[in-house]
Amino acid sequence: SIRDWIIGMTVVHVDGHRSKTGGRVVKNVTGYDLAKLYTGSLGSLAVIAEISFKLRPRFEKTATAVAEFETLAKSVEVLAAVRKSGLQPIACELAGPKHAVWLRFGEHPRAVEMQIAHLPAAPWKVFEGAEETAAWERLRGAHAAMGPVVVRVIGKPTDVQGIIEAYGPSSWIAHAMNGIVLMALGDIQSTGAIRQKFPVVVGRAPRDTRQQVGTFGVRGGAKRLMLDMKRTYDPEGRLNPGRHIDGE
């Protein structure tokens, strides 16, 4: 996520005071990692004025392998084989309802070719160059078309199949290596049942519908802590009202 690439940040507080957290290089980052707090608060605790990001060299080559399967179980079986192998994809997605596994590799050209050659047996189609760019644009388009309600369910990689089978989304895109599943639901009320087992963030929904269940579903001690931080950083509630914990 974006927060994992941030190493330093300057923010402006509600009283106009500026403060810094982290640094400009990784070795200078010490103390509390407040950058993650400010990033996740969606502008409700302070105004982000400057950000220092980690950088890495551009990949010499990238390639994407896509395979579609008849069943969810088969696609999950292939993903399990990828996780247990020496392959190191830079992206790994499971998209439904076509049960398509997307693997992207980026490295030295010979390393990319070696990983493509060692993919587990499946009907892979490999895309490079302009074709690869177009393929990912299609997946982004599929995500944009999901709805009317899209939720982000946060589980473990081994939970992905169970989440999809249990809640029956009309379409989904799962970040299969970290267990996050983006699901299209017809009824936001099912969010409550999902939250009994997994953390859920409502990513897309009509405003009046979203207010019925809360965007983040924060409860108990976590909600009290967030409300305390909001009162400390922004006692008059002037920063991004209605966002983050205010929207719960």
Short mmCIF file of C-alpha atoms in Angstrom, two decimals:
data_model
loop_
_atom_site.label_atom_id
_atom_site.label_comp_id
_atom_site.label_asym_id
_atom_site.label_seq_id
_atom_site.Cartn_x
_atom_site.Cartn_y
_atom_site.Cartn_z
CA SER A 1 0.00 0.00 0.00
CA ILE A 2 1.02 3.64 -0.35
CA ARG A 3 1.93 3.94 3.34
CA ASP A 4 4.66 1.30 2.95
CA TRP A 5 6.49 3.56 0.47
CA ILE A 6 6.50 6.64 2.71
CA ILE A 7 9.65 7.31 4.76
CA GLY A 8 9.05 10.91 5.79
CA MET A 9 6.30 13.48 6.01
CA THR A 10 5.62 17.08 6.98
CA VAL A 11 2.14 17.93 8.24
CA VAL A 12 0.33 21.10 9.23
CA HIS A 13 -1.77 20.82 12.38
CA VAL A 14 -5.10 22.49 12.96
CA ASP A 15 -3.42 25.36 14.87
CA GLY A 16 -1.03 26.04 11.96
CA HIS A 17 1.97 24.39 13.59
CA ARG A 18 4.16 22.25 11.28
CA SER A 19 5.80 19.00 12.36
CA LYS A 20 7.89 16.33 10.68
CA THR A 21 8.00 12.57 11.04
CA GLY A 22 10.56 10.19 9.54
CA GLY A 23 13.24 11.51 7.20
CA ARG A 24 14.41 11.79 3.60
CA VAL A 25 16.33 8.51 3.57
CA VAL A 26 15.50 5.14 5.11
CA LYS A 27 18.40 5.16 7.61
CA ASN A 28 17.17 8.43 9.11
CA VAL A 29 13.75 7.07 10.01
CA THR A 30 13.53 6.81 13.81
CA GLY A 31 10.89 7.11 16.52
CA TYR A 32 7.17 6.57 16.15
CA ASP A 33 5.96 5.93 12.61
CA LEU A 34 3.42 8.74 12.59
CA ALA A 35 3.40 8.82 8.79
CA LYS A 36 1.22 5.69 8.78
CA LEU A 37 -1.13 7.33 11.28
CA TYR A 38 -1.50 10.47 9.15
CA THR A 39 -1.89 8.47 5.94
CA GLY A 40 -4.64 6.30 7.38
CA SER A 41 -6.49 9.23 8.98
CA LEU A 42 -7.52 10.59 5.55
CA GLY A 43 -6.71 14.18 6.47
CA SER A 44 -8.83 14.13 9.63
CA LEU A 45 -5.89 14.65 12.04
CA ALA A 46 -3.56 16.98 10.09
CA VAL A 47 -2.98 18.34 6.59
CA ILE A 48 -0.19 16.51 4.74
CA ALA A 49 2.12 19.14 3.20
CA GLU A 50 5.20 17.16 2.09
CA ILE A 51 6.00 13.48 1.60
CA SER A 52 9.31 11.65 1.05
CA PHE A 53 8.95 8.33 -0.75
CA LYS A 54 11.16 5.30 -1.13
CA LEU A 55 12.45 4.90 -4.66
CA ARG A 56 13.62 1.85 -6.56
CA PRO A 57 15.10 1.45 -10.03
CA ARG A 58 12.74 0.79 -12.91
CA PHE A 59 12.52 -2.87 -13.85
CA GLU A 60 14.58 -3.76 -16.91
CA LYS A 61 11.73 -5.98 -18.02
CA THR A 62 8.23 -6.93 -16.92
CA ALA A 63 5.88 -9.66 -18.10
CA THR A 64 2.42 -10.75 -16.99
CA ALA A 65 1.02 -14.28 -17.10
CA VAL A 66 -2.76 -14.78 -16.98
CA ALA A 67 -4.65 -18.06 -16.73
CA GLU A 68 -8.39 -18.70 -16.39
CA PHE A 69 -9.82 -21.77 -14.66
CA GLU A 70 -13.18 -23.52 -14.61
CA THR A 71 -13.45 -23.46 -10.82
CA LEU A 72 -12.35 -21.29 -7.94
CA ALA A 73 -10.77 -24.32 -6.27
CA LYS A 74 -8.46 -24.90 -9.24
CA SER A 75 -7.33 -21.29 -9.36
CA VAL A 76 -6.61 -21.33 -5.61
CA GLU A 77 -4.65 -24.56 -6.05
CA VAL A 78 -2.39 -22.85 -8.60
CA LEU A 79 -1.96 -19.84 -6.31
CA ALA A 80 -0.92 -22.14 -3.48
CA ALA A 81 1.70 -23.68 -5.76
CA VAL A 82 3.01 -20.20 -6.58
CA ARG A 83 3.25 -19.26 -2.90
CA LYS A 84 5.22 -22.43 -2.09
CA SER A 85 7.57 -22.04 -5.05
CA GLY A 86 10.60 -19.82 -5.53
CA LEU A 87 8.67 -17.48 -7.81
CA GLN A 88 8.62 -13.81 -6.78
CA PRO A 89 5.79 -12.00 -8.58
CA ILE A 90 5.50 -8.26 -8.06
CA ALA A 91 1.72 -8.57 -8.44
CA CYS A 92 -0.60 -11.51 -7.84
CA GLU A 93 -4.32 -11.14 -8.39
CA LEU A 94 -7.28 -13.52 -8.48
CA ALA A 95 -10.12 -12.02 -10.52
CA GLY A 96 -13.65 -13.36 -10.76
CA PRO A 97 -16.08 -14.55 -11.83
CA LYS A 98 -13.72 -16.03 -14.47
CA HIS A 99 -11.35 -17.42 -11.80
CA ALA A 100 -8.40 -15.73 -13.53
CA VAL A 101 -4.96 -15.72 -11.91
CA TRP A 102 -2.76 -12.74 -12.80
CA LEU A 103 0.97 -12.88 -12.08
CA ARG A 104 3.36 -10.06 -12.95
CA PHE A 105 7.13 -10.36 -12.82
CA GLY A 106 9.68 -7.57 -12.95
CA GLU A 107 13.47 -7.94 -12.80
CA HIS A 108 16.47 -8.51 -15.06
CA PRO A 109 15.20 -9.93 -18.40
CA ARG A 110 16.76 -13.35 -17.79
CA ALA A 111 15.23 -13.53 -14.31
CA VAL A 112 11.79 -12.70 -15.69
CA GLU A 113 12.13 -15.34 -18.42
CA MET A 114 13.25 -17.94 -15.87
CA GLN A 115 10.24 -17.29 -13.63
CA ILE A 116 7.81 -17.46 -16.55
CA ALA A 117 9.39 -20.77 -17.55
CA HIS A 118 8.86 -22.19 -14.05
CA LEU A 119 5.19 -21.32 -13.66
CA PRO A 120 3.00 -24.19 -12.43
CA ALA A 121 1.13 -26.04 -15.17
CA ALA A 122 -1.86 -23.99 -16.38
CA PRO A 123 -3.20 -22.42 -19.61
CA TRP A 124 -1.04 -19.29 -19.24
CA LYS A 125 -1.10 -16.40 -21.65
CA VAL A 126 1.97 -14.19 -21.36
CA PHE A 127 1.80 -10.46 -22.10
CA GLU A 128 4.70 -8.08 -22.58
CA GLY A 129 5.14 -4.48 -23.72
CA ALA A 130 2.03 -2.73 -25.00
CA GLU A 131 -0.03 -5.90 -24.69
CA GLU A 132 0.85 -6.12 -21.01
CA THR A 133 -0.13 -2.49 -20.43
CA ALA A 134 -3.46 -3.08 -22.20
CA ALA A 135 -4.12 -6.22 -20.16
CA TRP A 136 -3.73 -4.36 -16.85
CA GLU A 137 -5.93 -1.56 -18.14
CA ARG A 138 -8.63 -4.16 -18.72
CA LEU A 139 -8.30 -5.36 -15.15
CA ARG A 140 -8.52 -1.76 -13.89
CA GLY A 141 -11.61 -1.33 -16.01
CA ALA A 142 -13.12 -4.44 -14.46
CA HIS A 143 -12.47 -2.98 -11.01
CA ALA A 144 -14.06 0.33 -11.99
CA ALA A 145 -17.17 -1.52 -13.20
CA MET A 146 -17.65 -3.42 -9.93
CA GLY A 147 -20.64 -2.45 -7.85
CA PRO A 148 -22.99 -1.10 -6.77
CA VAL A 149 -21.31 -1.87 -3.44
CA VAL A 150 -17.62 -2.78 -3.22
CA VAL A 151 -16.07 -3.90 0.06
CA ARG A 152 -12.50 -4.71 1.03
CA VAL A 153 -12.33 -7.83 3.17
CA ILE A 154 -9.07 -8.35 5.03
CA GLY A 155 -8.06 -11.94 5.70
CA LYS A 156 -5.06 -14.21 5.24
CA PRO A 157 -3.98 -15.66 1.88
CA THR A 158 -5.45 -18.99 2.95
CA ASP A 159 -8.81 -17.30 3.65
CA VAL A 160 -9.38 -16.06 0.10
CA GLN A 161 -11.30 -19.07 -1.21
CA GLY A 162 -13.49 -19.31 1.89
CA ILE A 163 -14.33 -15.59 1.78
CA ILE A 164 -15.44 -15.76 -1.84
CA GLU A 165 -17.43 -18.97 -1.37
CA ALA A 166 -19.11 -17.83 1.84
CA TYR A 167 -20.33 -14.42 0.66
CA GLY A 168 -20.90 -15.02 -3.05
CA PRO A 169 -19.83 -11.74 -4.66
CA SER A 170 -20.90 -11.09 -8.24
CA SER A 171 -17.30 -10.20 -9.06
CA TRP A 172 -14.05 -9.88 -7.15
CA ILE A 173 -10.36 -9.06 -7.31
CA ALA A 174 -8.26 -10.64 -4.58
CA HIS A 175 -4.70 -9.59 -3.75
CA ALA A 176 -3.90 -13.23 -3.35
CA MET A 177 -0.52 -12.92 -1.63
CA ASN A 178 -1.83 -10.84 1.28
CA GLY A 179 -5.41 -12.05 1.62
CA ILE A 180 -7.25 -8.81 0.77
CA VAL A 181 -10.39 -9.41 -1.31
CA LEU A 182 -12.29 -6.65 -3.13
CA MET A 183 -15.85 -7.89 -3.60
CA ALA A 184 -18.91 -6.52 -5.41
CA LEU A 185 -22.07 -6.98 -3.35
CA GLY A 186 -25.66 -6.28 -4.25
CA ASP A 187 -26.68 -5.51 -0.66
CA ILE A 188 -24.57 -3.60 1.84
CA GLN A 189 -26.42 -5.24 4.76
CA SER A 190 -24.37 -8.41 4.26
CA THR A 191 -21.36 -6.38 5.41
CA GLY A 192 -22.45 -6.91 9.00
CA ALA A 193 -22.26 -10.68 8.69
CA ILE A 194 -18.81 -10.49 7.09
CA ARG A 195 -17.58 -8.23 9.91
CA GLN A 196 -18.39 -10.95 12.40
CA LYS A 197 -15.35 -12.82 11.03
CA PHE A 198 -13.17 -10.36 9.10
CA PRO A 199 -12.33 -6.64 9.10
CA VAL A 200 -14.24 -4.95 6.27
CA VAL A 201 -13.85 -1.51 4.70
CA VAL A 202 -16.62 -0.21 2.45
CA GLY A 203 -14.73 1.04 -0.58
CA ARG A 204 -17.62 2.06 -2.81
CA ALA A 205 -21.29 2.62 -2.07
CA PRO A 206 -23.92 5.37 -2.31
CA ARG A 207 -23.50 7.84 0.57
CA ASP A 208 -26.83 7.05 2.24
CA THR A 209 -26.16 3.33 1.95
CA ARG A 210 -22.63 3.66 3.36
CA GLN A 211 -23.92 5.50 6.42
CA GLN A 212 -26.06 2.51 7.35
CA VAL A 213 -23.06 0.36 8.25
CA GLY A 214 -20.09 2.72 8.58
CA THR A 215 -17.11 2.76 6.25
CA PHE A 216 -14.64 1.04 8.56
CA GLY A 217 -16.87 -0.70 11.09
CA VAL A 218 -14.63 0.40 13.95
CA ARG A 219 -15.96 -0.69 17.33
CA GLY A 220 -14.95 -1.09 20.96
CA GLY A 221 -11.51 -0.09 22.19
CA ALA A 222 -10.22 0.74 18.70
CA LYS A 223 -13.03 3.25 18.19
CA ARG A 224 -12.44 4.85 21.59
CA LEU A 225 -8.73 5.24 20.80
CA MET A 226 -9.46 6.84 17.42
CA LEU A 227 -11.99 9.23 18.95
CA ASP A 228 -9.44 10.21 21.61
CA MET A 229 -6.84 10.93 18.91
CA LYS A 230 -9.37 12.99 16.95
CA ARG A 231 -10.20 15.07 20.03
CA THR A 232 -6.49 15.57 20.75
CA TYR A 233 -5.42 16.54 17.22
CA ASP A 234 -8.60 18.34 16.14
CA PRO A 235 -10.78 19.22 19.16
CA GLU A 236 -13.15 21.42 17.13
CA GLY A 237 -13.61 18.85 14.36
CA ARG A 238 -12.44 21.21 11.60
CA LEU A 239 -10.25 18.82 9.60
CA ASN A 240 -12.05 16.80 6.92
CA PRO A 241 -15.34 16.53 8.83
CA GLY A 242 -17.32 13.41 8.10
CA ARG A 243 -14.27 11.37 7.07
CA HIS A 244 -12.63 8.43 8.82
CA ILE A 245 -13.82 7.97 12.38
CA ASP A 246 -16.31 10.86 11.99
CA GLY A 247 -18.07 8.81 9.34
CA GLU A 248 -18.65 5.89 11.67
#
